[in-house]
XYZ file of C-alpha atoms in Angstrom:
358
model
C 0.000 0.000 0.000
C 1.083 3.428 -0.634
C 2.872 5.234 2.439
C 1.603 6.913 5.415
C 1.364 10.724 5.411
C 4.038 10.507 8.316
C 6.476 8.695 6.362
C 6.066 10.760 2.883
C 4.129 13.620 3.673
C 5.112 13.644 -0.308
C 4.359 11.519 -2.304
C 3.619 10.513 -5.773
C 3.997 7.644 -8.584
C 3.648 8.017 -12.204
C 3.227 5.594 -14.800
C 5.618 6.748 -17.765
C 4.141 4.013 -19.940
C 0.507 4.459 -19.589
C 0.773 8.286 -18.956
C -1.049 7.648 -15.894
C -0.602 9.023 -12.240
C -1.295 6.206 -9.886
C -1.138 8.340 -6.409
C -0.828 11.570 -5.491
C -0.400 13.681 -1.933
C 0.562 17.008 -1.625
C 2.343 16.661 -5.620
C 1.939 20.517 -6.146
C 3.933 21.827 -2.561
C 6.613 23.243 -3.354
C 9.424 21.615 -1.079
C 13.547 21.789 -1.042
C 15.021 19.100 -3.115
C 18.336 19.026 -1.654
C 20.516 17.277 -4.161
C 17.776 16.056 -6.001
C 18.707 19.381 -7.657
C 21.305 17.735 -9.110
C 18.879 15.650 -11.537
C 18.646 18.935 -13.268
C 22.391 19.362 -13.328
C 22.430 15.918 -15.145
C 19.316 16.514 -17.594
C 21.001 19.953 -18.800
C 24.303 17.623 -19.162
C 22.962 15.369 -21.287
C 21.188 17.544 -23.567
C 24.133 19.553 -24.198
C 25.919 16.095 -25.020
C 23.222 15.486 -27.427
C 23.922 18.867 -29.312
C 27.340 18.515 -29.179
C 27.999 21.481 -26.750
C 29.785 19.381 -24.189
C 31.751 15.814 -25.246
C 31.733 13.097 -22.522
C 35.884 12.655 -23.469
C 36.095 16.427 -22.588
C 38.347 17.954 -20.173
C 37.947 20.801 -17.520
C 40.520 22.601 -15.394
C 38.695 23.217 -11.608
C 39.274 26.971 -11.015
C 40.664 28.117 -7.613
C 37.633 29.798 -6.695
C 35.073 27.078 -7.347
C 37.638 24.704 -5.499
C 38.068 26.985 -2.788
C 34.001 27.104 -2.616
C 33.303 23.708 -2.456
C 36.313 21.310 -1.487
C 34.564 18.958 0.736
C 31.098 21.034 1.195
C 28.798 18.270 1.576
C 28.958 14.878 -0.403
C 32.265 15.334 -2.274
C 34.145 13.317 -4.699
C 37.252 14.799 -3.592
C 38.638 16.913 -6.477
C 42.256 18.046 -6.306
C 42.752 21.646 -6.492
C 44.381 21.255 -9.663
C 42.097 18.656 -11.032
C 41.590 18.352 -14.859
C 38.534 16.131 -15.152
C 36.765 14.296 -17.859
C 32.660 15.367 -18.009
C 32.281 11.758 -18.212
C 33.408 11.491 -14.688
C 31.854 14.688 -13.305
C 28.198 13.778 -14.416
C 29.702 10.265 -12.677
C 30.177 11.874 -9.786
C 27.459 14.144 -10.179
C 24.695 10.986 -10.249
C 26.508 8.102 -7.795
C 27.966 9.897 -4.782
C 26.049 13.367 -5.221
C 29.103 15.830 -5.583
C 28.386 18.565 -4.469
C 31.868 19.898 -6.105
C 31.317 17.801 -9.216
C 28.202 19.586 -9.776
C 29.399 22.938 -9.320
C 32.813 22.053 -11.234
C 30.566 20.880 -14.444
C 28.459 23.900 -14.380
C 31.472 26.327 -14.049
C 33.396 24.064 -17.143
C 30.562 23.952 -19.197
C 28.654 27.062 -19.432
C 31.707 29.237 -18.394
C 30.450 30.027 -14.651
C 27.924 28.892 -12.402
C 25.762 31.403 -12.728
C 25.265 30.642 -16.264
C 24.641 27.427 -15.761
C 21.992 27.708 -13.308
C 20.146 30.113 -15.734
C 19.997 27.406 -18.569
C 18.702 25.260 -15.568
C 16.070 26.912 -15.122
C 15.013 28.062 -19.196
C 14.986 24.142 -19.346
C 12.967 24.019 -16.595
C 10.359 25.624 -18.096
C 10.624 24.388 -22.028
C 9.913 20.906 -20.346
C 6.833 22.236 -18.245
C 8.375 22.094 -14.679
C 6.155 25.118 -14.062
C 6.251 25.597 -10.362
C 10.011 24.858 -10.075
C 13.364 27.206 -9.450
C 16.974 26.205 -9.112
C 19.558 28.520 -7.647
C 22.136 26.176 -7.636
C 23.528 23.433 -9.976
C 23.690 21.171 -6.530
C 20.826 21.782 -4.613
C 23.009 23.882 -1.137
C 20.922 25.327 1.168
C 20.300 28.392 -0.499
C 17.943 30.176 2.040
C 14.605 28.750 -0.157
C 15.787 30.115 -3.661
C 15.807 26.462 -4.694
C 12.362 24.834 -4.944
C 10.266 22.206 -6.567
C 7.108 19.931 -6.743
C 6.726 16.070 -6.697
C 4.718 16.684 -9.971
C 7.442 19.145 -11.461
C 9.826 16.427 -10.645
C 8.294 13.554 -12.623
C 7.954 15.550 -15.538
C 12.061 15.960 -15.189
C 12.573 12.347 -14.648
C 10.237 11.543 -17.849
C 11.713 13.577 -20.109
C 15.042 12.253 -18.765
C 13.540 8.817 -19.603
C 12.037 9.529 -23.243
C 15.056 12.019 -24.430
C 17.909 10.369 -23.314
C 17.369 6.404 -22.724
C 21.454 5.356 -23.672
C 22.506 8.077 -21.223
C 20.170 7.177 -18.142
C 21.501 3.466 -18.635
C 25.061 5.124 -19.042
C 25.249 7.318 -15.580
C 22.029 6.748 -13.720
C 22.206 3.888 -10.720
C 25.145 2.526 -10.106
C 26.148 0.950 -6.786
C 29.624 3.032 -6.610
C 31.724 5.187 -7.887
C 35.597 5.220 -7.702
C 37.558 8.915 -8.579
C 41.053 9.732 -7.568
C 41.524 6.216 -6.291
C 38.802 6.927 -3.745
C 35.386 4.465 -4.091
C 32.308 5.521 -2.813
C 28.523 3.618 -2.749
C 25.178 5.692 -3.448
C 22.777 5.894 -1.205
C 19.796 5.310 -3.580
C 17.262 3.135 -1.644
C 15.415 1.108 -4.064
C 18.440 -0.155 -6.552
C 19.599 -3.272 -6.160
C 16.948 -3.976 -3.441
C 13.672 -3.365 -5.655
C 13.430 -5.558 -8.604
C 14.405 -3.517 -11.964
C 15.042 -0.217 -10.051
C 17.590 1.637 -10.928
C 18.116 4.815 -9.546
C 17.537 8.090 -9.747
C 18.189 10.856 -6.775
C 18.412 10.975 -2.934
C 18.393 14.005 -1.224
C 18.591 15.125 2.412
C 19.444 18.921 4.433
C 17.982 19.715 7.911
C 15.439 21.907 6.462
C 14.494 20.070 3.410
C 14.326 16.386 5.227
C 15.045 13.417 3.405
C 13.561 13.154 -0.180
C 13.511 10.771 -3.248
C 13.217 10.670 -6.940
C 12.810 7.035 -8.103
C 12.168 4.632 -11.048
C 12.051 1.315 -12.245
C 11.123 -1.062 -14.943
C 9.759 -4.307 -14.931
C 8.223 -6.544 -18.527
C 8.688 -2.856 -19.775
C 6.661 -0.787 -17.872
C 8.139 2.146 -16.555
C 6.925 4.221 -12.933
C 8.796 7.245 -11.681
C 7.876 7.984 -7.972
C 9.094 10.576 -5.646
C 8.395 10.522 -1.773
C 10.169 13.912 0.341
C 9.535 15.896 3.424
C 10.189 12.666 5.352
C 11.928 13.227 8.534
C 14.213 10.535 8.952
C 16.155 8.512 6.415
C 14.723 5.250 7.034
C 10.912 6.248 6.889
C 12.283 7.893 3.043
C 13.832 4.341 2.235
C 10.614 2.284 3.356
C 8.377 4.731 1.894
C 10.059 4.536 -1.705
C 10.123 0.842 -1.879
C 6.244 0.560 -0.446
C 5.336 3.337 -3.031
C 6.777 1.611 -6.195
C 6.171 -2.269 -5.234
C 2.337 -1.055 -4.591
C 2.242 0.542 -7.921
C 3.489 -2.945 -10.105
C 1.134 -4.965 -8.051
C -1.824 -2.833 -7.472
C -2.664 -2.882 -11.591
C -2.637 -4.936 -14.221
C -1.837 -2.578 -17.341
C -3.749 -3.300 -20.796
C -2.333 -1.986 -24.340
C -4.968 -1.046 -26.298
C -2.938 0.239 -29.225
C 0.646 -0.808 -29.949
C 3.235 2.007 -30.587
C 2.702 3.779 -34.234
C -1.079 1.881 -34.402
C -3.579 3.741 -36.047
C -5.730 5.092 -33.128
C -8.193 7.714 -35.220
C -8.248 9.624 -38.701
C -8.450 13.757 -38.684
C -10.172 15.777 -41.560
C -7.843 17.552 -43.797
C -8.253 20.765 -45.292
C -6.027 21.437 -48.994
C -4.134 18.872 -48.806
C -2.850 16.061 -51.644
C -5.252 13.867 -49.306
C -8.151 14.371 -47.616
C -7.322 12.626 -44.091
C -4.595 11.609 -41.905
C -3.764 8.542 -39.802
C -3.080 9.508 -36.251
C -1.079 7.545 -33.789
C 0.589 7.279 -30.173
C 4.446 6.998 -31.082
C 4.888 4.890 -27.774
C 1.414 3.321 -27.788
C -1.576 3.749 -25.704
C -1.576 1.715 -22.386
C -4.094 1.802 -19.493
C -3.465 0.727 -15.625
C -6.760 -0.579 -14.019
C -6.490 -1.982 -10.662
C -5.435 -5.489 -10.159
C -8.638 -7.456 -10.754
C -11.037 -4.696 -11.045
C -13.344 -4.611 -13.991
C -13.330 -0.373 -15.538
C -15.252 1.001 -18.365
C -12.604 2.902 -20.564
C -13.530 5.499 -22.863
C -11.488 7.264 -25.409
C -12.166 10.845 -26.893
C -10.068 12.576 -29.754
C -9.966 16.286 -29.603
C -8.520 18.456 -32.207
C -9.269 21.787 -33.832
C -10.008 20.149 -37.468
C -9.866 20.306 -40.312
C -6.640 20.200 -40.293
C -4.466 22.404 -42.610
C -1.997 21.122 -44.790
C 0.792 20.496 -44.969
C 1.814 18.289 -42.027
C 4.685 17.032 -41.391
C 4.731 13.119 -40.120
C 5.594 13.140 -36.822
C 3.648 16.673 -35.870
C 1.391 16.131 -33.344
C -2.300 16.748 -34.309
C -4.365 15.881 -31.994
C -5.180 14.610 -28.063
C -6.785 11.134 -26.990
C -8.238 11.453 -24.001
C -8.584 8.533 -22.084
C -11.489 8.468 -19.320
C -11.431 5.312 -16.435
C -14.404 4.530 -14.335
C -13.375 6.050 -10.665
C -9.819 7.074 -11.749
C -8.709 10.637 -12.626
C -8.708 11.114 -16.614
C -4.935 11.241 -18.745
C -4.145 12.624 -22.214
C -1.958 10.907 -24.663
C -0.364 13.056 -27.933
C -1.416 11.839 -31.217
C 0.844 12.540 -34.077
C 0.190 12.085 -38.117
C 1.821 8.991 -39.237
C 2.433 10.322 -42.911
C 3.402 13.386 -44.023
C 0.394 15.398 -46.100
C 1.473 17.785 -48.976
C -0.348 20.906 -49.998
C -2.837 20.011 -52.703
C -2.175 20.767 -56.606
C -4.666 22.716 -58.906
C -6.218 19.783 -59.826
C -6.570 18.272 -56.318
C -7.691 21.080 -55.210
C -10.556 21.509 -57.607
C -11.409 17.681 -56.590
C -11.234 18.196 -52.966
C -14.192 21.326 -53.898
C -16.360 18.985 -55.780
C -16.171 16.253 -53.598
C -17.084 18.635 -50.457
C -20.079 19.878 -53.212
C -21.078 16.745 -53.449
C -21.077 15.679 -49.642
């Protein structure tokens, strides 16, 4: 069962399959994340690898000043003063042992300060929808309340962690230690290697913020994200996390009711080489309905039609609503499955007759 308010006063679990949240308490108070900050820190890093603005093989020099700020502040992984580091091993750092001078030696190396680095934080922040979020540091130091997030803003980080960067997540997310400078350290995450196909994502804990969570796992290839925080000692966090995500694979039986790139509706078309266009869920549509229950579903398409060519395959066109007897309605993109060109003369004067005719 999911855990008790005194435990997680937060808490929250997310299907990322289904697009379905499975329980929510308190997911829109904004709380202190503590180094769960630094899931931001490693989102940012990995889409600047993707665009080629950073290079996993690249090197940076630790200058004096962000040494001097945080040697040994907090989790560490012990950076020499006159370090020259690979990113590879600071977004290491950064996600195993929580380095708190890893963190701040990335941002400084890769956007040219700190300060710079926390702004990009926090425009990325907001293109992903993390709307009721702000980071004011790239490791989540006290910072007198600057720094704040939601359990909901926080899912919508890991997921689009998840969906964007899959090779990277399995790259430098959950692993049981870390060794830098001849010096090995374990993480602290509480479900990996404990909770069948968990692996990882963020721990957090300061005196003010209490000890938090941001969690996933996958089992037969479903995929929940869960966070529990606010919790006031360590091991009510670590019991709370594993109760949360074991209730949420055996409280409900998921059901595909269209396989990834499936045709799920057809939308009108308005002067274009063809008249309508297949729409589809990329990923597929899924529904959780609890274990042994019987639910009515019901699916609605919305979309402001007809639809203009051209479209582009891939554009999304459209949302399928999906309704659940006695569970909270979800939304699932639709996207065209071919591309639709604007209509010639001739097609045009077709597409005229035919709507004459009809």
């Amino acid at each position: 069962m999911p855990p008790s308010p005194s435990e997680a006063p937060i808490a929250y679990l997310f299907d990322v399959t289904s697009g379905q949240i499975l329980f929510e308490r308190e997911a829109d108070r904004r709380f202190m994340p503590a180094s769960i900050t630094k899931v931001m820190t490693t989102f940012l890093a990995f889409e600047w690898m993707e665009e080629g603005k950073i290079l996993p093989q690249q090197s940076f020099s630790i200058r004096p000043e962000v040494w001097k700020r945080w040697n040994q502040v907090g989790s560490t992984m012990f950076l020499p003063h006159d370090a020259r580091v690979t990113v590879d091993d600071l977004v290491h750092g950064v996600t195993t042992v929580s380095a708190n001078d890893g963190a701040a030696a990335l941002a400084d190396g890769a956007a040219g300060s700190v300060d710079k680095w926390v702004a990009a934080m926090n425009a990325k922040a907001s293109e992903i929808g993390m709307r009721d979020s702000h980071f004011g540091t790239p490791n989540g130091w006290m910072d007198e309340g600057n720094t704040f997030v939601t359990a909901r803003d926080l899912t919508t980080l890991a997921t689009q962690m998840l969906r964007r960067h899959p090779s990277k997540y399995r790259r430098y997310i959950g692993h049981r230690e870390f060794t830098y400078n001849d010096i090995t350290q374990s993480n602290h995450d509480p479900i990996s290697g404990v909770v069948p196909g968990a692996d990882g994502i963020k721990t957090g804990f300061t005196n003010q913020a209490g000890y938090g969570f941001l969690g996933s796992a996958e089992r037969n290839g479903r995929r929940l994200v869960m966070v529990v925080a606010a919790s006031p000692r360590g091991r009510d966090r670590n019991r709370a996390a594993r109760d949360l995500i074991e209730w949420g694979f055996s409280a409900f039986d998921q059901q595909r009711l269209f396989a990834p790139e499936a045709e799920v509706a057809m939308a009108e078309v308005q002067g274009g080489d063809s008249t309508q266009v297949a729409l589809v869920a990329p990923a597929g549509v899924y529904v959780d309905i609890p274990a042994g229950a019987h639910r009515d579903v019901k699916l609605t398409v919305n979309y402001e039609g007809p639809v203009r060519a051209p479209i582009r395959q891939g554009e999304q066109i459209a949302i399928l609503t999906v309704s659940i007897d006695g569970m909270s309605d979800f939304s699932v993109p639709l996207v065209a499955r071919d591309t639709v060109d604007e209509a010639g003369l001739g097609r045009r004067i077709l597409n005229g007759v035919l709507g004459w005719i009809t």
